[in-house]
PDB file of N, CA and C in Angstrom:
ATOM      1  N   ALA A   1      40.521  50.119  -9.729  1.00 51.00           N
ATOM      2  CA  ALA A   1      40.496  51.532  -9.368  1.00 51.00           C
ATOM      3  C   ALA A   1      40.580  52.361 -10.628  1.00 51.00           C
ATOM      4  N   CYS A   2      39.473  52.771 -11.141  1.00 68.00           N
ATOM      5  CA  CYS A   2      39.410  53.669 -12.302  1.00 68.00           C
ATOM      6  C   CYS A   2      40.239  53.178 -13.483  1.00 68.00           C
ATOM      7  N   GLY A   3      40.224  51.893 -13.732  1.00 80.00           N
ATOM      8  CA  GLY A   3      40.916  51.350 -14.880  1.00 80.00           C
ATOM      9  C   GLY A   3      42.330  50.876 -14.616  1.00 80.00           C
ATOM     10  N   ASN A   4      42.889  51.183 -13.468  1.00 88.00           N
ATOM     11  CA  ASN A   4      44.216  50.682 -13.131  1.00 88.00           C
ATOM     12  C   ASN A   4      44.079  49.337 -12.429  1.00 88.00           C
ATOM     13  N   ASP A   5      45.115  48.527 -12.534  1.00 92.00           N
ATOM     14  CA  ASP A   5      45.161  47.305 -11.748  1.00 92.00           C
ATOM     15  C   ASP A   5      46.504  47.233 -11.038  1.00 92.00           C
ATOM     16  N   PHE A   6      46.455  46.751  -9.810  1.00 95.00           N
ATOM     17  CA  PHE A   6      47.634  46.729  -8.955  1.00 95.00           C
ATOM     18  C   PHE A   6      47.796  45.371  -8.296  1.00 95.00           C
ATOM     19  N   VAL A   7      49.030  45.035  -7.995  1.00 95.00           N
ATOM     20  CA  VAL A   7      49.341  43.923  -7.107  1.00 95.00           C
ATOM     21  C   VAL A   7      49.538  44.553  -5.732  1.00 95.00           C
ATOM     22  N   VAL A   8      48.862  44.006  -4.710  1.00 95.00           N
ATOM     23  CA  VAL A   8      48.954  44.550  -3.360  1.00 95.00           C
ATOM     24  C   VAL A   8      49.716  43.565  -2.491  1.00 95.00           C
ATOM     25  N   LEU A   9      50.760  44.048  -1.832  1.00 95.00           N
ATOM     26  CA  LEU A   9      51.570  43.232  -0.930  1.00 95.00           C
ATOM     27  C   LEU A   9      51.448  43.816   0.470  1.00 95.00           C
ATOM     28  N   ASP A  10      50.897  43.039   1.383  1.00 96.00           N
ATOM     29  CA  ASP A  10      50.698  43.489   2.763  1.00 96.00           C
ATOM     30  C   ASP A  10      51.982  43.257   3.557  1.00 96.00           C
ATOM     31  N   THR A  11      52.655  44.355   3.907  1.00 96.00           N
ATOM     32  CA  THR A  11      53.917  44.263   4.659  1.00 96.00           C
ATOM     33  C   THR A  11      53.753  44.787   6.083  1.00 96.00           C
ATOM     34  N   ARG A  12      52.511  44.881   6.562  1.00 95.00           N
ATOM     35  CA  ARG A  12      52.271  45.467   7.887  1.00 95.00           C
ATOM     36  C   ARG A  12      52.892  44.665   9.021  1.00 95.00           C
ATOM     37  N   GLN A  13      53.138  43.383   8.810  1.00 94.00           N
ATOM     38  CA  GLN A  13      53.733  42.567   9.862  1.00 94.00           C
ATOM     39  C   GLN A  13      55.262  42.518   9.785  1.00 94.00           C
ATOM     40  N   TRP A  14      55.830  43.139   8.776  1.00 94.00           N
ATOM     41  CA  TRP A  14      57.279  43.141   8.618  1.00 94.00           C
ATOM     42  C   TRP A  14      57.906  44.082   9.633  1.00 94.00           C
ATOM     43  N   THR A  15      59.130  43.783  10.016  1.00 93.00           N
ATOM     44  CA  THR A  15      59.858  44.709  10.890  1.00 93.00           C
ATOM     45  C   THR A  15      60.239  45.942  10.078  1.00 93.00           C
ATOM     46  N   LYS A  16      60.489  47.023  10.776  1.00 91.00           N
ATOM     47  CA  LYS A  16      60.861  48.264  10.102  1.00 91.00           C
ATOM     48  C   LYS A  16      62.138  48.082   9.290  1.00 91.00           C
ATOM     49  N   ASN A  17      63.125  47.379   9.857  1.00 94.00           N
ATOM     50  CA  ASN A  17      64.387  47.162   9.146  1.00 94.00           C
ATOM     51  C   ASN A  17      64.193  46.330   7.886  1.00 94.00           C
ATOM     52  N   ARG A  18      63.360  45.289   7.970  1.00 94.00           N
ATOM     53  CA  ARG A  18      63.115  44.458   6.794  1.00 94.00           C
ATOM     54  C   ARG A  18      62.448  45.272   5.691  1.00 94.00           C
ATOM     55  N   LEU A  19      61.472  46.078   6.049  1.00 94.00           N
ATOM     56  CA  LEU A  19      60.770  46.892   5.064  1.00 94.00           C
ATOM     57  C   LEU A  19      61.709  47.923   4.434  1.00 94.00           C
ATOM     58  N   LEU A  20      62.514  48.595   5.258  1.00 92.00           N
ATOM     59  CA  LEU A  20      63.460  49.593   4.727  1.00 92.00           C
ATOM     60  C   LEU A  20      64.466  48.945   3.788  1.00 92.00           C
ATOM     61  N   THR A  21      64.976  47.785   4.162  1.00 93.00           N
ATOM     62  CA  THR A  21      65.930  47.087   3.302  1.00 93.00           C
ATOM     63  C   THR A  21      65.276  46.704   1.979  1.00 93.00           C
ATOM     64  N   PHE A  22      64.066  46.167   2.052  1.00 94.00           N
ATOM     65  CA  PHE A  22      63.342  45.723   0.861  1.00 94.00           C
ATOM     66  C   PHE A  22      63.087  46.878  -0.101  1.00 94.00           C
ATOM     67  N   THR A  23      62.711  48.032   0.436  1.00 92.00           N
ATOM     68  CA  THR A  23      62.404  49.171  -0.435  1.00 92.00           C
ATOM     69  C   THR A  23      63.658  49.906  -0.905  1.00 92.00           C
ATOM     70  N   ASP A  24      64.712  49.883  -0.115  1.00 93.00           N
ATOM     71  CA  ASP A  24      65.903  50.672  -0.438  1.00 93.00           C
ATOM     72  C   ASP A  24      66.979  49.930  -1.229  1.00 93.00           C
ATOM     73  N   ASP A  25      66.991  48.600  -1.180  1.00 94.00           N
ATOM     74  CA  ASP A  25      68.075  47.880  -1.855  1.00 94.00           C
ATOM     75  C   ASP A  25      67.738  47.448  -3.272  1.00 94.00           C
ATOM     76  N   GLY A  26      66.589  47.867  -3.761  1.00 94.00           N
ATOM     77  CA  GLY A  26      66.199  47.524  -5.119  1.00 94.00           C
ATOM     78  C   GLY A  26      65.340  46.275  -5.221  1.00 94.00           C
ATOM     79  N   SER A  27      65.151  45.561  -4.123  1.00 95.00           N
ATOM     80  CA  SER A  27      64.343  44.339  -4.153  1.00 95.00           C
ATOM     81  C   SER A  27      62.890  44.625  -4.521  1.00 95.00           C
ATOM     82  N   ALA A  28      62.332  45.692  -3.972  1.00 95.00           N
ATOM     83  CA  ALA A  28      60.935  46.026  -4.265  1.00 95.00           C
ATOM     84  C   ALA A  28      60.774  46.400  -5.741  1.00 95.00           C
ATOM     85  N   ALA A  29      61.706  47.157  -6.276  1.00 96.00           N
ATOM     86  CA  ALA A  29      61.651  47.540  -7.691  1.00 96.00           C
ATOM     87  C   ALA A  29      61.762  46.305  -8.581  1.00 96.00           C
ATOM     88  N   LYS A  30      62.639  45.398  -8.220  1.00 96.00           N
ATOM     89  CA  LYS A  30      62.808  44.161  -8.993  1.00 96.00           C
ATOM     90  C   LYS A  30      61.526  43.333  -8.947  1.00 96.00           C
ATOM     91  N   LEU A  31      60.915  43.222  -7.765  1.00 96.00           N
ATOM     92  CA  LEU A  31      59.672  42.472  -7.632  1.00 96.00           C
ATOM     93  C   LEU A  31      58.567  43.123  -8.467  1.00 96.00           C
ATOM     94  N   ALA A  32      58.483  44.450  -8.444  1.00 96.00           N
ATOM     95  CA  ALA A  32      57.473  45.161  -9.232  1.00 96.00           C
ATOM     96  C   ALA A  32      57.635  44.837 -10.715  1.00 96.00           C
ATOM     97  N   ARG A  33      58.854  44.887 -11.210  1.00 96.00           N
ATOM     98  CA  ARG A  33      59.098  44.589 -12.626  1.00 96.00           C
ATOM     99  C   ARG A  33      58.697  43.157 -12.964  1.00 96.00           C
ATOM    100  N   ARG A  34      59.006  42.224 -12.064  1.00 95.00           N
ATOM    101  CA  ARG A  34      58.689  40.812 -12.326  1.00 95.00           C
ATOM    102  C   ARG A  34      57.187  40.547 -12.279  1.00 95.00           C
ATOM    103  N   LEU A  35      56.502  41.087 -11.279  1.00 95.00           N
ATOM    104  CA  LEU A  35      55.071  40.814 -11.120  1.00 95.00           C
ATOM    105  C   LEU A  35      54.206  41.572 -12.119  1.00 95.00           C
ATOM    106  N   CYS A  36      54.630  42.748 -12.492  1.00 95.00           N
ATOM    107  CA  CYS A  36      53.783  43.617 -13.307  1.00 95.00           C
ATOM    108  C   CYS A  36      53.948  43.422 -14.807  1.00 95.00           C
ATOM    109  N   THR A  37      54.883  42.613 -15.227  1.00 93.00           N
ATOM    110  CA  THR A  37      55.083  42.365 -16.652  1.00 93.00           C
ATOM    111  C   THR A  37      53.909  41.563 -17.198  1.00 93.00           C
ATOM    112  N   ARG A  38      53.186  42.155 -18.109  1.00 91.00           N
ATOM    113  CA  ARG A  38      52.017  41.484 -18.685  1.00 91.00           C
ATOM    114  C   ARG A  38      52.455  40.363 -19.629  1.00 91.00           C
ATOM    115  N   ARG A  39      51.644  39.355 -19.723  1.00 88.00           N
ATOM    116  CA  ARG A  39      51.855  38.162 -20.551  1.00 88.00           C
ATOM    117  C   ARG A  39      52.959  37.244 -20.041  1.00 88.00           C
ATOM    118  N   HIS A  40      53.729  37.679 -19.050  1.00 86.00           N
ATOM    119  CA  HIS A  40      54.784  36.824 -18.507  1.00 86.00           C
ATOM    120  C   HIS A  40      54.622  36.603 -17.007  1.00 86.00           C
ATOM    121  N   SER A  41      53.680  37.304 -16.413  1.00 88.00           N
ATOM    122  CA  SER A  41      53.476  37.213 -14.973  1.00 88.00           C
ATOM    123  C   SER A  41      52.036  37.620 -14.673  1.00 88.00           C
ATOM    124  N   VAL A  42      51.795  38.088 -13.453  1.00 90.00           N
ATOM    125  CA  VAL A  42      50.461  38.527 -13.063  1.00 90.00           C
ATOM    126  C   VAL A  42      50.013  39.674 -13.951  1.00 90.00           C
ATOM    127  N   GLY A  43      50.868  40.629 -14.153  1.00 92.00           N
ATOM    128  CA  GLY A  43      50.560  41.791 -14.975  1.00 92.00           C
ATOM    129  C   GLY A  43      49.771  42.826 -14.199  1.00 92.00           C
ATOM    130  N   ALA A  44      50.287  44.035 -14.128  1.00 95.00           N
ATOM    131  CA  ALA A  44      49.611  45.110 -13.401  1.00 95.00           C
ATOM    132  C   ALA A  44      50.243  46.438 -13.778  1.00 95.00           C
ATOM    133  N   ASP A  45      49.554  47.518 -13.382  1.00 95.00           N
ATOM    134  CA  ASP A  45      50.093  48.858 -13.584  1.00 95.00           C
ATOM    135  C   ASP A  45      51.117  49.221 -12.530  1.00 95.00           C
ATOM    136  N   GLY A  46      51.094  48.513 -11.395  1.00 96.00           N
ATOM    137  CA  GLY A  46      52.035  48.816 -10.343  1.00 96.00           C
ATOM    138  C   GLY A  46      51.906  47.880  -9.162  1.00 96.00           C
ATOM    139  N   LEU A  47      52.840  48.021  -8.243  1.00 97.00           N
ATOM    140  CA  LEU A  47      52.883  47.250  -6.999  1.00 97.00           C
ATOM    141  C   LEU A  47      52.633  48.206  -5.850  1.00 97.00           C
ATOM    142  N   LEU A  48      51.682  47.856  -4.985  1.00 96.00           N
ATOM    143  CA  LEU A  48      51.367  48.661  -3.807  1.00 96.00           C
ATOM    144  C   LEU A  48      51.802  47.890  -2.573  1.00 96.00           C
ATOM    145  N   LEU A  49      52.666  48.489  -1.767  1.00 96.00           N
ATOM    146  CA  LEU A  49      53.062  47.899  -0.497  1.00 96.00           C
ATOM    147  C   LEU A  49      52.248  48.559   0.604  1.00 96.00           C
ATOM    148  N   VAL A  50      51.486  47.774   1.336  1.00 96.00           N
ATOM    149  CA  VAL A  50      50.734  48.290   2.482  1.00 96.00           C
ATOM    150  C   VAL A  50      51.681  48.202   3.672  1.00 96.00           C
ATOM    151  N   THR A  51      52.039  49.351   4.216  1.00 94.00           N
ATOM    152  CA  THR A  51      53.061  49.413   5.268  1.00 94.00           C
ATOM    153  C   THR A  51      52.418  49.582   6.647  1.00 94.00           C
ATOM    154  N   PRO A  52      53.192  49.362   7.712  1.00 93.00           N
ATOM    155  CA  PRO A  52      52.630  49.409   9.070  1.00 93.00           C
ATOM    156  C   PRO A  52      51.993  50.743   9.438  1.00 93.00           C
ATOM    157  N   ALA A  53      51.090  50.651  10.399  1.00 90.00           N
ATOM    158  CA  ALA A  53      50.389  51.827  10.914  1.00 90.00           C
ATOM    159  C   ALA A  53      51.368  52.792  11.566  1.00 90.00           C
ATOM    160  N   THR A  54      50.947  54.052  11.613  1.00 88.00           N
ATOM    161  CA  THR A  54      51.682  55.084  12.319  1.00 88.00           C
ATOM    162  C   THR A  54      50.743  55.677  13.365  1.00 88.00           C
ATOM    163  N   ALA A  55      51.221  56.663  14.086  1.00 89.00           N
ATOM    164  CA  ALA A  55      50.378  57.306  15.096  1.00 89.00           C
ATOM    165  C   ALA A  55      49.170  57.996  14.454  1.00 89.00           C
ATOM    166  N   ASN A  56      49.306  58.405  13.185  1.00 88.00           N
ATOM    167  CA  ASN A  56      48.249  59.160  12.515  1.00 88.00           C
ATOM    168  C   ASN A  56      47.474  58.391  11.455  1.00 88.00           C
ATOM    169  N   ALA A  57      47.836  57.126  11.197  1.00 88.00           N
ATOM    170  CA  ALA A  57      47.190  56.387  10.114  1.00 88.00           C
ATOM    171  C   ALA A  57      47.120  54.899  10.429  1.00 88.00           C
ATOM    172  N   ASP A  58      46.088  54.244   9.890  1.00 89.00           N
ATOM    173  CA  ASP A  58      45.929  52.799  10.073  1.00 89.00           C
ATOM    174  C   ASP A  58      46.956  52.004   9.289  1.00 89.00           C
ATOM    175  N   ALA A  59      47.507  52.605   8.242  1.00 92.00           N
ATOM    176  CA  ALA A  59      48.526  51.953   7.416  1.00 92.00           C
ATOM    177  C   ALA A  59      49.184  53.005   6.551  1.00 92.00           C
ATOM    178  N   GLY A  60      50.294  52.628   5.968  1.00 93.00           N
ATOM    179  CA  GLY A  60      50.980  53.493   5.015  1.00 93.00           C
ATOM    180  C   GLY A  60      51.015  52.809   3.663  1.00 93.00           C
ATOM    181  N   MET A  61      51.666  53.455   2.697  1.00 94.00           N
ATOM    182  CA  MET A  61      51.692  52.918   1.349  1.00 94.00           C
ATOM    183  C   MET A  61      52.989  53.307   0.653  1.00 94.00           C
ATOM    184  N   VAL A  62      53.551  52.338  -0.051  1.00 95.00           N
ATOM    185  CA  VAL A  62      54.658  52.593  -0.970  1.00 95.00           C
ATOM    186  C   VAL A  62      54.171  52.134  -2.334  1.00 95.00           C
ATOM    187  N   VAL A  63      54.341  52.981  -3.347  1.00 96.00           N
ATOM    188  CA  VAL A  63      53.885  52.669  -4.698  1.00 96.00           C
ATOM    189  C   VAL A  63      55.090  52.493  -5.608  1.00 96.00           C
ATOM    190  N   LEU A  64      55.049  51.445  -6.404  1.00 96.00           N
ATOM    191  CA  LEU A  64      56.056  51.237  -7.438  1.00 96.00           C
ATOM    192  C   LEU A  64      55.346  51.040  -8.765  1.00 96.00           C
ATOM    193  N   ASN A  65      55.788  51.751  -9.774  1.00 96.00           N
ATOM    194  CA  ASN A  65      55.251  51.565 -11.118  1.00 96.00           C
ATOM    195  C   ASN A  65      55.687  50.208 -11.648  1.00 96.00           C
ATOM    196  N   ALA A  66      55.097  49.789 -12.755  1.00 96.00           N
ATOM    197  CA  ALA A  66      55.428  48.495 -13.354  1.00 96.00           C
ATOM    198  C   ALA A  66      56.906  48.389 -13.723  1.00 96.00           C
ATOM    199  N   ASP A  67      57.542  49.522 -14.004  1.00 96.00           N
ATOM    200  CA  ASP A  67      58.966  49.511 -14.356  1.00 96.00           C
ATOM    201  C   ASP A  67      59.879  49.595 -13.138  1.00 96.00           C
ATOM    202  N   GLY A  68      59.287  49.609 -11.928  1.00 96.00           N
ATOM    203  CA  GLY A  68      60.071  49.651 -10.696  1.00 96.00           C
ATOM    204  C   GLY A  68      60.334  51.045 -10.166  1.00 96.00           C
ATOM    205  N   SER A  69      59.985  52.070 -10.927  1.00 97.00           N
ATOM    206  CA  SER A  69      60.190  53.446 -10.462  1.00 97.00           C
ATOM    207  C   SER A  69      59.117  53.818  -9.441  1.00 97.00           C
ATOM    208  N   ARG A  70      59.394  54.879  -8.680  1.00 96.00           N
ATOM    209  CA  ARG A  70      58.447  55.332  -7.664  1.00 96.00           C
ATOM    210  C   ARG A  70      57.832  56.662  -8.102  1.00 96.00           C
ATOM    211  N   PRO A  71      56.500  56.673  -8.276  1.00 95.00           N
ATOM    212  CA  PRO A  71      55.837  57.913  -8.679  1.00 95.00           C
ATOM    213  C   PRO A  71      55.739  58.886  -7.514  1.00 95.00           C
ATOM    214  N   GLU A  72      55.492  60.148  -7.836  1.00 92.00           N
ATOM    215  CA  GLU A  72      55.299  61.148  -6.790  1.00 92.00           C
ATOM    216  C   GLU A  72      54.003  60.905  -6.036  1.00 92.00           C
ATOM    217  N   MET A  73      52.980  60.447  -6.757  1.00 91.00           N
ATOM    218  CA  MET A  73      51.676  60.226  -6.148  1.00 91.00           C
ATOM    219  C   MET A  73      50.906  59.207  -6.970  1.00 91.00           C
ATOM    220  N   CYS A  74      49.945  58.549  -6.340  1.00 92.00           N
ATOM    221  CA  CYS A  74      49.096  57.598  -7.050  1.00 92.00           C
ATOM    222  C   CYS A  74      47.741  57.556  -6.349  1.00 92.00           C
ATOM    223  N   GLY A  75      46.817  58.399  -6.793  1.00 90.00           N
ATOM    224  CA  GLY A  75      45.498  58.476  -6.169  1.00 90.00           C
ATOM    225  C   GLY A  75      44.714  57.189  -6.280  1.00 90.00           C
ATOM    226  N   ASN A  76      44.785  56.524  -7.442  1.00 92.00           N
ATOM    227  CA  ASN A  76      44.081  55.253  -7.591  1.00 92.00           C
ATOM    228  C   ASN A  76      44.664  54.194  -6.662  1.00 92.00           C
ATOM    229  N   GLY A  77      45.969  54.190  -6.519  1.00 93.00           N
ATOM    230  CA  GLY A  77      46.603  53.256  -5.593  1.00 93.00           C
ATOM    231  C   GLY A  77      46.195  53.533  -4.157  1.00 93.00           C
ATOM    232  N   LEU A  78      46.095  54.809  -3.807  1.00 92.00           N
ATOM    233  CA  LEU A  78      45.667  55.187  -2.459  1.00 92.00           C
ATOM    234  C   LEU A  78      44.263  54.675  -2.177  1.00 92.00           C
ATOM    235  N   ARG A  79      43.376  54.800  -3.144  1.00 90.00           N
ATOM    236  CA  ARG A  79      42.014  54.276  -2.969  1.00 90.00           C
ATOM    237  C   ARG A  79      42.029  52.762  -2.771  1.00 90.00           C
ATOM    238  N   CYS A  80      42.859  52.073  -3.532  1.00 91.00           N
ATOM    239  CA  CYS A  80      42.956  50.611  -3.396  1.00 91.00           C
ATOM    240  C   CYS A  80      43.461  50.215  -2.009  1.00 91.00           C
ATOM    241  N   VAL A  81      44.498  50.883  -1.535  1.00 93.00           N
ATOM    242  CA  VAL A  81      45.045  50.562  -0.220  1.00 93.00           C
ATOM    243  C   VAL A  81      44.042  50.905   0.875  1.00 93.00           C
ATOM    244  N   ALA A  82      43.368  52.040   0.753  1.00 91.00           N
ATOM    245  CA  ALA A  82      42.348  52.400   1.752  1.00 91.00           C
ATOM    246  C   ALA A  82      41.265  51.331   1.806  1.00 91.00           C
ATOM    247  N   ARG A  83      40.841  50.851   0.662  1.00 91.00           N
ATOM    248  CA  ARG A  83      39.819  49.803   0.600  1.00 91.00           C
ATOM    249  C   ARG A  83      40.337  48.503   1.198  1.00 91.00           C
ATOM    250  N   PHE A  84      41.567  48.142   0.859  1.00 92.00           N
ATOM    251  CA  PHE A  84      42.182  46.919   1.362  1.00 92.00           C
ATOM    252  C   PHE A  84      42.248  46.940   2.891  1.00 92.00           C
ATOM    253  N   VAL A  85      42.726  48.038   3.442  1.00 92.00           N
ATOM    254  CA  VAL A  85      42.862  48.156   4.901  1.00 92.00           C
ATOM    255  C   VAL A  85      41.487  48.149   5.559  1.00 92.00           C
ATOM    256  N   SER A  86      40.533  48.847   4.974  1.00 89.00           N
ATOM    257  CA  SER A  86      39.178  48.885   5.518  1.00 89.00           C
ATOM    258  C   SER A  86      38.541  47.499   5.527  1.00 89.00           C
ATOM    259  N   MET A  87      38.660  46.775   4.420  1.00 88.00           N
ATOM    260  CA  MET A  87      38.081  45.427   4.353  1.00 88.00           C
ATOM    261  C   MET A  87      38.787  44.479   5.302  1.00 88.00           C
ATOM    262  N   ASP A  88      40.112  44.605   5.419  1.00 84.00           N
ATOM    263  CA  ASP A  88      40.866  43.739   6.322  1.00 84.00           C
ATOM    264  C   ASP A  88      40.452  43.984   7.770  1.00 84.00           C
ATOM    265  N   ARG A  89      40.288  45.227   8.139  1.00 79.00           N
ATOM    266  CA  ARG A  89      39.864  45.565   9.501  1.00 79.00           C
ATOM    267  C   ARG A  89      38.462  45.008   9.768  1.00 79.00           C
ATOM    268  N   ASN A  90      37.564  45.145   8.800  1.00 72.00           N
ATOM    269  CA  ASN A  90      36.214  44.608   8.951  1.00 72.00           C
ATOM    270  C   ASN A  90      36.232  43.093   9.076  1.00 72.00           C
ATOM    271  N   ASP A  91      37.079  42.416   8.292  1.00 66.00           N
ATOM    272  CA  ASP A  91      37.173  40.959   8.362  1.00 66.00           C
ATOM    273  C   ASP A  91      37.636  40.512   9.736  1.00 66.00           C
ATOM    274  N   GLN A  92      38.607  41.217  10.297  1.00 65.00           N
ATOM    275  CA  GLN A  92      39.137  40.844  11.607  1.00 65.00           C
ATOM    276  C   GLN A  92      38.123  41.095  12.707  1.00 65.00           C
ATOM    277  N   GLU A  93      37.360  42.163  12.590  1.00 63.00           N
ATOM    278  CA  GLU A  93      36.403  42.508  13.635  1.00 63.00           C
ATOM    279  C   GLU A  93      35.101  41.733  13.527  1.00 63.00           C
ATOM    280  N   ASN A  94      34.738  41.316  12.315  1.00 57.00           N
ATOM    281  CA  ASN A  94      33.445  40.694  12.121  1.00 57.00           C
ATOM    282  C   ASN A  94      33.539  39.633  11.032  1.00 57.00           C
ATOM    283  N   ALA A  95      34.201  38.533  11.333  1.00 49.00           N
ATOM    284  CA  ALA A  95      34.452  37.483  10.341  1.00 49.00           C
ATOM    285  C   ALA A  95      33.187  36.965   9.663  1.00 49.00           C
ATOM    286  N   PRO A  96      32.072  36.733  10.358  1.00 48.00           N
ATOM    287  CA  PRO A  96      30.883  36.213   9.667  1.00 48.00           C
ATOM    288  C   PRO A  96      30.344  37.152   8.587  1.00 48.00           C
ATOM    289  N   ALA A  97      30.578  38.447   8.733  1.00 49.00           N
ATOM    290  CA  ALA A  97      30.065  39.399   7.747  1.00 49.00           C
ATOM    291  C   ALA A  97      31.027  39.611   6.587  1.00 49.00           C
ATOM    292  N   ALA A  98      32.176  38.939   6.606  1.00 45.00           N
ATOM    293  CA  ALA A  98      33.201  39.164   5.587  1.00 45.00           C
ATOM    294  C   ALA A  98      32.695  38.838   4.190  1.00 45.00           C
ATOM    295  N   ALA A  99      31.952  37.775   4.038  1.00 46.00           N
ATOM    296  CA  ALA A  99      31.454  37.399   2.711  1.00 46.00           C
ATOM    297  C   ALA A  99      30.504  38.463   2.167  1.00 46.00           C
ATOM    298  N   ALA A 100      29.637  38.977   3.013  1.00 47.00           N
ATOM    299  CA  ALA A 100      28.699  40.015   2.578  1.00 47.00           C
ATOM    300  C   ALA A 100      29.457  41.289   2.214  1.00 47.00           C
ATOM    301  N   ALA A 101      30.468  41.626   2.997  1.00 46.00           N
ATOM    302  CA  ALA A 101      31.262  42.829   2.712  1.00 46.00           C
ATOM    303  C   ALA A 101      32.005  42.676   1.394  1.00 46.00           C
ATOM    304  N   ALA A 102      32.526  41.495   1.138  1.00 45.00           N
ATOM    305  CA  ALA A 102      33.249  41.264  -0.114  1.00 45.00           C
ATOM    306  C   ALA A 102      32.311  41.375  -1.309  1.00 45.00           C
ATOM    307  N   ALA A 103      31.095  40.863  -1.167  1.00 46.00           N
ATOM    308  CA  ALA A 103      30.131  40.946  -2.256  1.00 46.00           C
ATOM    309  C   ALA A 103      29.734  42.397  -2.513  1.00 46.00           C
ATOM    310  N   ALA A 104      29.589  43.166  -1.463  1.00 48.00           N
ATOM    311  CA  ALA A 104      29.209  44.568  -1.603  1.00 48.00           C
ATOM    312  C   ALA A 104      30.359  45.409  -2.136  1.00 48.00           C
ATOM    313  N   ALA A 105      31.584  44.972  -1.939  1.00 48.00           N
ATOM    314  CA  ALA A 105      32.758  45.750  -2.334  1.00 48.00           C
ATOM    315  C   ALA A 105      32.770  46.062  -3.823  1.00 48.00           C
ATOM    316  N   ALA A 106      32.270  45.161  -4.617  1.00 46.00           N
ATOM    317  CA  ALA A 106      32.282  45.380  -6.064  1.00 46.00           C
ATOM    318  C   ALA A 106      31.424  46.574  -6.461  1.00 46.00           C
ATOM    319  N   GLU A 107      30.470  46.931  -5.640  1.00 49.00           N
ATOM    320  CA  GLU A 107      29.554  48.023  -5.958  1.00 49.00           C
ATOM    321  C   GLU A 107      29.939  49.346  -5.315  1.00 49.00           C
ATOM    322  N   GLU A 108      30.878  49.331  -4.394  1.00 53.00           N
ATOM    323  CA  GLU A 108      31.201  50.539  -3.631  1.00 53.00           C
ATOM    324  C   GLU A 108      32.296  51.352  -4.302  1.00 53.00           C
ATOM    325  N   VAL A 109      32.283  52.636  -4.027  1.00 54.00           N
ATOM    326  CA  VAL A 109      33.313  53.554  -4.495  1.00 54.00           C
ATOM    327  C   VAL A 109      34.055  54.048  -3.268  1.00 54.00           C
ATOM    328  N   VAL A 110      35.382  54.014  -3.334  1.00 53.00           N
ATOM    329  CA  VAL A 110      36.190  54.521  -2.217  1.00 53.00           C
ATOM    330  C   VAL A 110      36.634  55.921  -2.576  1.00 53.00           C
ATOM    331  N   ARG A 111      36.316  56.875  -1.707  1.00 55.00           N
ATOM    332  CA  ARG A 111      36.683  58.261  -1.930  1.00 55.00           C
ATOM    333  C   ARG A 111      37.637  58.698  -0.831  1.00 55.00           C
ATOM    334  N   ILE A 112      38.691  59.384  -1.193  1.00 55.00           N
ATOM    335  CA  ILE A 112      39.660  59.911  -0.250  1.00 55.00           C
ATOM    336  C   ILE A 112      39.444  61.417  -0.162  1.00 55.00           C
ATOM    337  N   ASP A 113      39.142  61.921   1.036  1.00 51.00           N
ATOM    338  CA  ASP A 113      38.928  63.364   1.216  1.00 51.00           C
ATOM    339  C   ASP A 113      40.223  64.054   1.567  1.00 51.00           C
TER     340      ASP A 113
END
């Protein structure tokens, strides 16, 4: 996403209590620091948690910077999560077309209006 790289963790199947505990007790920040450290782990600019759907959205998002802090906003992360959720929904609805969608994904731009 525009030069950023993220680790994406799909937490949509987690219970609300598990997700709240994970984000509030420092576990998510600790995981972000461990995963995002370059040369010692996966390395990334941040950790994106894809959270369960709400009445108004197919999914939510929690963003953690590589140092474990939470930014006010992350447009590139939002584009990544939107793409992730869109591709996941397409895979579930049309499994045979998943390979073609994945190949096309490299060429597509995700825009958030």
